[in-house]
mmCIF file of C-alpha atoms and ligand atoms in Angstrom:
data_model
loop_
_atom_site.group_PDB
_atom_site.id
_atom_site.type_symbol
_atom_site.label_atom_id
_atom_site.label_comp_id
_atom_site.label_asym_id
_atom_site.label_seq_id
_atom_site.Cartn_x
_atom_site.Cartn_y
_atom_site.Cartn_z
ATOM 1 C CA MET A 227 62.720 129.323 -14.372
ATOM 2 C CA ASP A 228 60.951 130.457 -17.602
ATOM 3 C CA PHE A 229 64.064 132.229 -19.442
ATOM 4 C CA ILE A 230 62.908 134.574 -21.957
ATOM 5 C CA GLN A 231 60.559 136.226 -19.063
ATOM 6 C CA LEU A 232 63.570 137.016 -17.020
ATOM 7 C CA SER A 233 64.454 138.157 -20.287
ATOM 8 C CA LYS A 234 61.931 140.505 -20.602
ATOM 9 C CA THR A 235 61.725 141.849 -17.479
ATOM 10 C CA VAL A 236 65.722 142.072 -17.100
ATOM 11 C CA SER A 237 65.504 144.782 -20.251
ATOM 12 C CA GLN A 238 62.356 146.104 -18.635
ATOM 13 C CA ALA A 239 64.553 146.880 -16.167
ATOM 14 C CA LEU A 240 67.977 147.980 -17.541
ATOM 15 C CA ARG A 241 66.331 149.842 -20.942
ATOM 16 C CA HIS A 242 63.094 151.650 -19.828
ATOM 17 C CA GLU A 243 62.823 151.372 -16.321
ATOM 18 C CA PRO A 244 65.490 151.677 -13.675
ATOM 19 C CA GLN A 245 63.941 153.771 -11.798
ATOM 20 C CA SER A 246 60.826 151.603 -10.623
ATOM 21 C CA TYR A 247 63.197 149.219 -9.875
ATOM 22 C CA ASN A 248 65.331 151.510 -7.464
ATOM 23 C CA LEU A 249 68.043 151.395 -9.887
ATOM 24 C CA THR A 250 70.804 153.519 -11.085
ATOM 25 C CA LEU A 251 72.652 152.399 -15.128
ATOM 26 C CA ASP A 252 75.682 153.928 -14.891
ATOM 27 C CA SER A 253 77.011 156.192 -17.782
ATOM 28 C CA GLN A 254 76.896 153.166 -20.524
ATOM 29 C CA GLY A 255 74.274 151.499 -18.636
ATOM 30 C CA TRP A 256 75.955 149.229 -16.329
ATOM 31 C CA VAL A 257 74.805 147.691 -13.572
ATOM 32 C CA LEU A 258 75.996 145.131 -10.603
ATOM 33 C CA ILE A 259 74.331 142.221 -10.557
ATOM 34 C CA SER A 260 73.998 141.781 -7.221
ATOM 35 C CA ASN A 261 71.878 145.160 -7.672
ATOM 36 C CA LEU A 262 70.094 143.966 -10.257
ATOM 37 C CA VAL A 263 68.927 140.370 -8.062
ATOM 38 C CA PHE A 264 68.370 142.665 -5.453
ATOM 39 C CA ALA A 265 65.722 144.980 -6.912
ATOM 40 C CA LEU A 266 64.068 142.187 -9.131
ATOM 41 C CA ASN A 267 63.852 139.488 -5.563
ATOM 42 C CA LEU A 268 62.330 142.987 -4.261
ATOM 43 C CA LYS A 269 59.842 143.475 -6.679
ATOM 44 C CA GLY A 270 58.903 139.623 -6.468
ATOM 45 C CA VAL A 271 61.138 138.354 -9.064
ATOM 46 C CA GLN A 272 62.369 134.902 -7.141
ATOM 47 C CA VAL A 273 66.814 134.786 -9.307
ATOM 48 C CA ASN A 274 70.180 135.037 -8.352
ATOM 49 C CA GLU A 275 72.994 135.557 -10.115
ATOM 50 C CA SER A 276 73.946 132.451 -11.676
ATOM 51 C CA GLU A 277 70.373 132.023 -13.478
ATOM 52 C CA ILE A 278 71.146 135.926 -14.715
ATOM 53 C CA CYS A 279 74.076 134.784 -15.877
ATOM 54 C CA LYS A 280 72.096 131.568 -17.631
ATOM 55 C CA MET A 281 69.604 133.450 -18.796
ATOM 56 C CA VAL A 282 71.983 135.191 -20.644
ATOM 57 C CA GLU A 283 73.923 132.335 -21.598
ATOM 58 C CA LEU A 284 71.879 131.135 -23.292
ATOM 59 C CA SER A 285 69.677 134.187 -25.084
ATOM 60 C CA GLU A 286 69.720 133.760 -28.409
ATOM 61 C CA LYS A 287 69.904 137.043 -29.465
ATOM 62 C CA LYS A 288 72.249 138.323 -27.561
ATOM 63 C CA ARG A 289 69.984 141.702 -25.150
ATOM 64 C CA HIS A 290 72.560 141.962 -22.055
ATOM 65 C CA GLN A 291 76.330 141.005 -21.485
ATOM 66 C CA ILE A 292 78.216 140.625 -18.498
ATOM 67 C CA LEU A 293 81.253 141.633 -17.731
ATOM 68 C CA ASN A 294 82.841 142.009 -13.985
ATOM 69 C CA GLY A 295 80.440 141.001 -11.890
ATOM 70 C CA LYS A 296 78.269 143.725 -13.851
ATOM 71 C CA ILE A 297 75.659 143.537 -15.996
ATOM 72 C CA LYS A 298 74.252 146.353 -18.746
ATOM 73 C CA ALA A 299 71.651 146.067 -21.866
ATOM 74 C CA TYR A 300 73.278 146.300 -25.461
ATOM 75 C CA TYR A 301 70.552 148.247 -27.259
ATOM 76 C CA GLY A 302 67.013 149.483 -26.896
ATOM 77 C CA HIS A 303 67.264 151.850 -23.728
ATOM 78 C CA SER A 304 64.341 155.065 -23.511
ATOM 79 C CA ILE A 305 65.700 155.840 -20.247
ATOM 80 C CA VAL A 306 66.267 160.345 -20.514
ATOM 81 C CA ASN A 307 70.197 159.802 -19.725
ATOM 82 C CA LYS A 308 71.632 158.891 -22.984
ATOM 83 C CA ILE A 309 74.010 156.663 -23.319
ATOM 84 C CA LEU A 310 77.379 157.123 -24.145
ATOM 85 C CA LYS A 311 78.574 155.134 -27.030
ATOM 86 C CA ARG A 312 81.504 155.173 -28.955
ATOM 87 C CA HIS A 313 80.981 156.007 -32.395
ATOM 88 C CA ILE A 314 82.607 154.717 -35.121
ATOM 89 C CA GLU A 315 82.620 153.656 -39.685
ATOM 90 C CA PRO A 316 80.274 152.059 -40.475
ATOM 91 C CA PRO A 317 80.130 149.558 -43.160
ATOM 92 C CA ALA A 318 79.035 151.223 -46.637
ATOM 93 C CA PHE A 319 75.108 149.626 -45.896
ATOM 94 C CA LEU A 320 72.979 149.092 -42.434
ATOM 95 C CA TYR A 321 69.193 147.906 -43.288
ATOM 96 C CA HIS A 322 66.312 148.663 -41.146
ATOM 97 C CA GLY A 323 62.901 147.107 -41.500
ATOM 98 C CA THR A 324 60.237 148.648 -40.615
ATOM 99 C CA ILE A 325 56.320 148.344 -42.304
ATOM 100 C CA LYS A 326 55.032 150.512 -44.789
ATOM 101 C CA SER A 327 52.576 152.639 -42.865
ATOM 102 C CA SER A 328 55.788 154.552 -41.703
ATOM 103 C CA LEU A 329 57.437 154.544 -45.145
ATOM 104 C CA ASN A 330 56.020 157.783 -45.806
ATOM 105 C CA SER A 331 56.311 159.333 -41.952
ATOM 106 C CA ILE A 332 60.157 157.741 -42.516
ATOM 107 C CA LEU A 333 60.837 159.449 -46.051
ATOM 108 C CA GLU A 334 59.431 163.235 -44.610
ATOM 109 C CA LYS A 335 61.583 163.136 -41.599
ATOM 110 C CA GLY A 336 63.994 160.585 -41.951
ATOM 111 C CA LEU A 337 64.663 157.813 -39.777
ATOM 112 C CA LEU A 338 64.021 158.215 -35.905
ATOM 113 C CA PRO A 339 65.238 156.973 -32.918
ATOM 114 C CA MET A 340 61.264 157.170 -32.129
ATOM 115 C CA GLU A 341 60.996 155.916 -27.766
ATOM 116 C CA ARG A 342 64.317 155.315 -28.547
ATOM 117 C CA GLN A 343 67.948 156.963 -27.669
ATOM 118 C CA TYR A 344 68.872 155.828 -30.684
ATOM 119 C CA ILE A 345 68.165 153.523 -34.495
ATOM 120 C CA HIS A 346 68.547 150.130 -34.210
ATOM 121 C CA LEU A 347 70.592 148.876 -37.770
ATOM 122 C CA SER A 348 70.989 145.106 -39.062
ATOM 123 C CA PHE A 349 74.084 144.840 -41.169
ATOM 124 C CA ASP A 350 72.549 142.159 -42.679
ATOM 125 C CA GLU A 351 68.971 142.298 -44.462
ATOM 126 C CA LYS A 352 68.490 138.945 -43.394
ATOM 127 C CA THR A 353 68.518 140.600 -39.837
ATOM 128 C CA ALA A 354 66.318 143.753 -41.063
ATOM 129 C CA VAL A 355 63.624 141.306 -42.099
ATOM 130 C CA ILE A 356 63.573 139.253 -38.761
ATOM 131 C CA VAL A 357 63.436 143.266 -37.326
ATOM 132 C CA GLY A 358 60.505 144.201 -39.929
ATOM 133 C CA ASN A 359 58.937 140.810 -39.201
ATOM 134 C CA ARG A 360 57.772 142.253 -36.009
ATOM 135 C CA ARG A 361 55.303 144.916 -36.092
ATOM 136 C CA LYS A 362 52.096 143.813 -37.836
ATOM 137 C CA GLY A 363 52.106 145.255 -41.717
ATOM 138 C CA GLU A 364 53.757 144.612 -45.155
ATOM 139 C CA LEU A 365 57.503 144.892 -44.387
ATOM 140 C CA VAL A 366 59.546 147.273 -46.026
ATOM 141 C CA ILE A 367 63.454 146.791 -45.946
ATOM 142 C CA LEU A 368 65.321 149.649 -45.990
ATOM 143 C CA LYS A 369 69.372 150.256 -47.762
ATOM 144 C CA VAL A 370 70.956 153.025 -45.235
ATOM 145 C CA LYS A 371 74.667 154.422 -47.583
ATOM 146 C CA ALA A 372 75.793 154.594 -43.805
ATOM 147 C CA LYS A 373 79.546 155.169 -45.226
ATOM 148 C CA GLU A 374 78.454 158.192 -47.040
ATOM 149 C CA ALA A 375 75.705 159.400 -43.984
ATOM 150 C CA PHE A 376 79.019 158.835 -41.815
ATOM 151 C CA PHE A 377 81.224 161.231 -43.340
ATOM 152 C CA ASN A 378 78.811 163.389 -43.427
ATOM 153 C CA ASN A 379 78.721 163.701 -39.683
ATOM 154 C CA ILE A 380 76.253 160.858 -39.141
ATOM 155 C CA LYS A 381 77.247 159.101 -36.151
ATOM 156 C CA PHE A 382 77.167 155.239 -35.804
ATOM 157 C CA TYR A 383 77.443 153.153 -33.312
ATOM 158 C CA LYS A 384 78.578 149.594 -32.559
ATOM 159 C CA GLU A 385 77.335 147.027 -29.870
ATOM 160 C CA GLU A 386 80.082 143.571 -29.778
ATOM 161 C CA ASN A 387 76.385 141.788 -30.275
ATOM 162 C CA GLY A 388 76.397 142.886 -33.632
ATOM 163 C CA ILE A 389 73.640 145.615 -33.798
ATOM 164 C CA TRP A 390 74.292 148.753 -35.535
ATOM 165 C CA LEU A 391 73.042 151.964 -33.435
ATOM 166 C CA SER A 392 72.908 155.648 -35.284
ATOM 167 C CA ASP A 393 71.487 158.785 -35.321
ATOM 168 C CA LEU A 394 69.552 160.658 -36.724
ATOM 169 C CA ILE A 395 69.196 159.457 -41.158
ATOM 170 C CA PRO A 396 67.829 161.846 -43.316
ATOM 171 C CA SER A 397 65.848 160.643 -46.312
ATOM 172 C CA LYS A 398 68.379 161.459 -49.218
ATOM 173 C CA TYR A 399 70.637 157.781 -47.008
ATOM 174 C CA ILE A 400 67.442 156.168 -47.503
ATOM 175 C CA ILE A 401 67.141 152.817 -50.106
ATOM 176 C CA ILE A 402 64.027 151.759 -49.701
ATOM 177 C CA ILE A 403 64.848 147.845 -52.146
HETATM 178 C C1 HQG B 121 60.185 153.102 -36.985
HETATM 179 C C2 HQG B 121 63.726 144.616 -31.464
HETATM 180 C C3 HQG B 121 57.525 156.959 -38.820
HETATM 181 C C4 HQG B 121 61.087 151.899 -37.238
HETATM 182 C C5 HQG B 121 64.158 144.060 -32.863
HETATM 183 C C6 HQG B 121 60.195 151.518 -35.520
HETATM 184 C C7 HQG B 121 65.090 145.675 -33.173
HETATM 185 C C8 HQG B 121 59.927 155.541 -38.016
HETATM 186 C C9 HQG B 121 59.698 151.867 -34.977
HETATM 187 C C10 HQG B 121 65.503 146.357 -32.095
HETATM 188 C C11 HQG B 121 60.130 156.637 -38.026
HETATM 189 C C12 HQG B 121 61.235 151.608 -34.029
HETATM 190 C C13 HQG B 121 64.971 147.939 -32.215
HETATM 191 C C14 HQG B 121 59.637 158.194 -38.472
HETATM 192 C C15 HQG B 121 61.400 155.330 -37.750
HETATM 193 N N1 HQG B 121 58.123 157.331 -38.859
HETATM 194 N N2 HQG B 121 58.535 155.338 -38.310
HETATM 195 N N3 HQG B 121 60.368 158.919 -38.810
HETATM 196 N N4 HQG B 121 61.368 156.096 -38.277
HETATM 197 N N5 HQG B 121 60.175 154.613 -37.630
HETATM 198 O O1 HQG B 121 61.001 149.462 -31.848
HETATM 199 O O2 HQG B 121 64.358 148.969 -35.341
HETATM 200 O O3 HQG B 121 63.593 141.882 -28.979
HETATM 201 O O4 HQG B 121 62.249 151.221 -30.883
HETATM 202 O O5 HQG B 121 61.565 151.369 -38.345
HETATM 203 O O6 HQG B 121 65.093 143.431 -32.698
HETATM 204 O O7 HQG B 121 62.237 148.131 -34.924
HETATM 205 O O8 HQG B 121 62.703 144.085 -28.025
HETATM 206 O O9 HQG B 121 63.186 150.135 -33.201
HETATM 207 O O10 HQG B 121 59.790 150.329 -36.330
HETATM 208 O O11 HQG B 121 66.513 144.668 -32.651
HETATM 209 O O12 HQG B 121 66.020 143.140 -27.913
HETATM 210 O O13 HQG B 121 59.665 153.200 -35.642
HETATM 211 O O14 HQG B 121 64.497 146.031 -30.557
HETATM 212 O O15 HQG B 121 65.082 143.853 -29.995
HETATM 213 O O16 HQG B 121 60.572 150.376 -33.515
HETATM 214 O O17 HQG B 121 63.897 147.551 -32.749
HETATM 215 P P1 HQG B 121 61.358 150.923 -32.512
HETATM 216 P P2 HQG B 121 63.553 148.768 -34.113
HETATM 217 P P3 HQG B 121 64.762 143.159 -28.929
#
């Protein structure tokens, strides 16, 4: 079983295209694992519930959560209906890895969610480097004055896997490091 490919397929279904798998996510993004398995099987992906659980367990980066027979993507959604998350106070600083070619636009418009529902932020610089390095181009690490932004009504959300999400962050809260 190619668990990396399976993880990508599950992310596609749960983050971006539930409708094309005939899946309906609830307001927090959950679906029954049995429904996901049925949907994947219909698409020709031969997988069972225990293999889905194993994929989630083995994945180094925690992209999916399993609870009470249900599964959801922790983050990364691009579907129209916004996944509801509880906002909380962030630490003083959070980090974002990007590339130099995006910098002017970020400094002009702020950090935007782009294709996704939320902006993705990292707790530490090291993780932001990994995120930024996914892209071709010169790496730039941004330090976000998260606490200050929070006290000025910008919402932050923390996933149980340690990833932070937020709404638009104006450039006045961004430091290039
Ligand atoms: C940039 C992966 C121009 C932003 C990763 C980023 C992460 C702007 C890109 C997760 C901009 C969006 C998310 C602006 C932001 N002008 N560019 N105003 N504001 N950008 O993929 O944070 O492996 O949506 O800097 O590891 O790169 O899929 O966000 O470069 O955890 O599980 O627009 O996705 O996780 O790109 O990555 P993304 P991201 P998975």
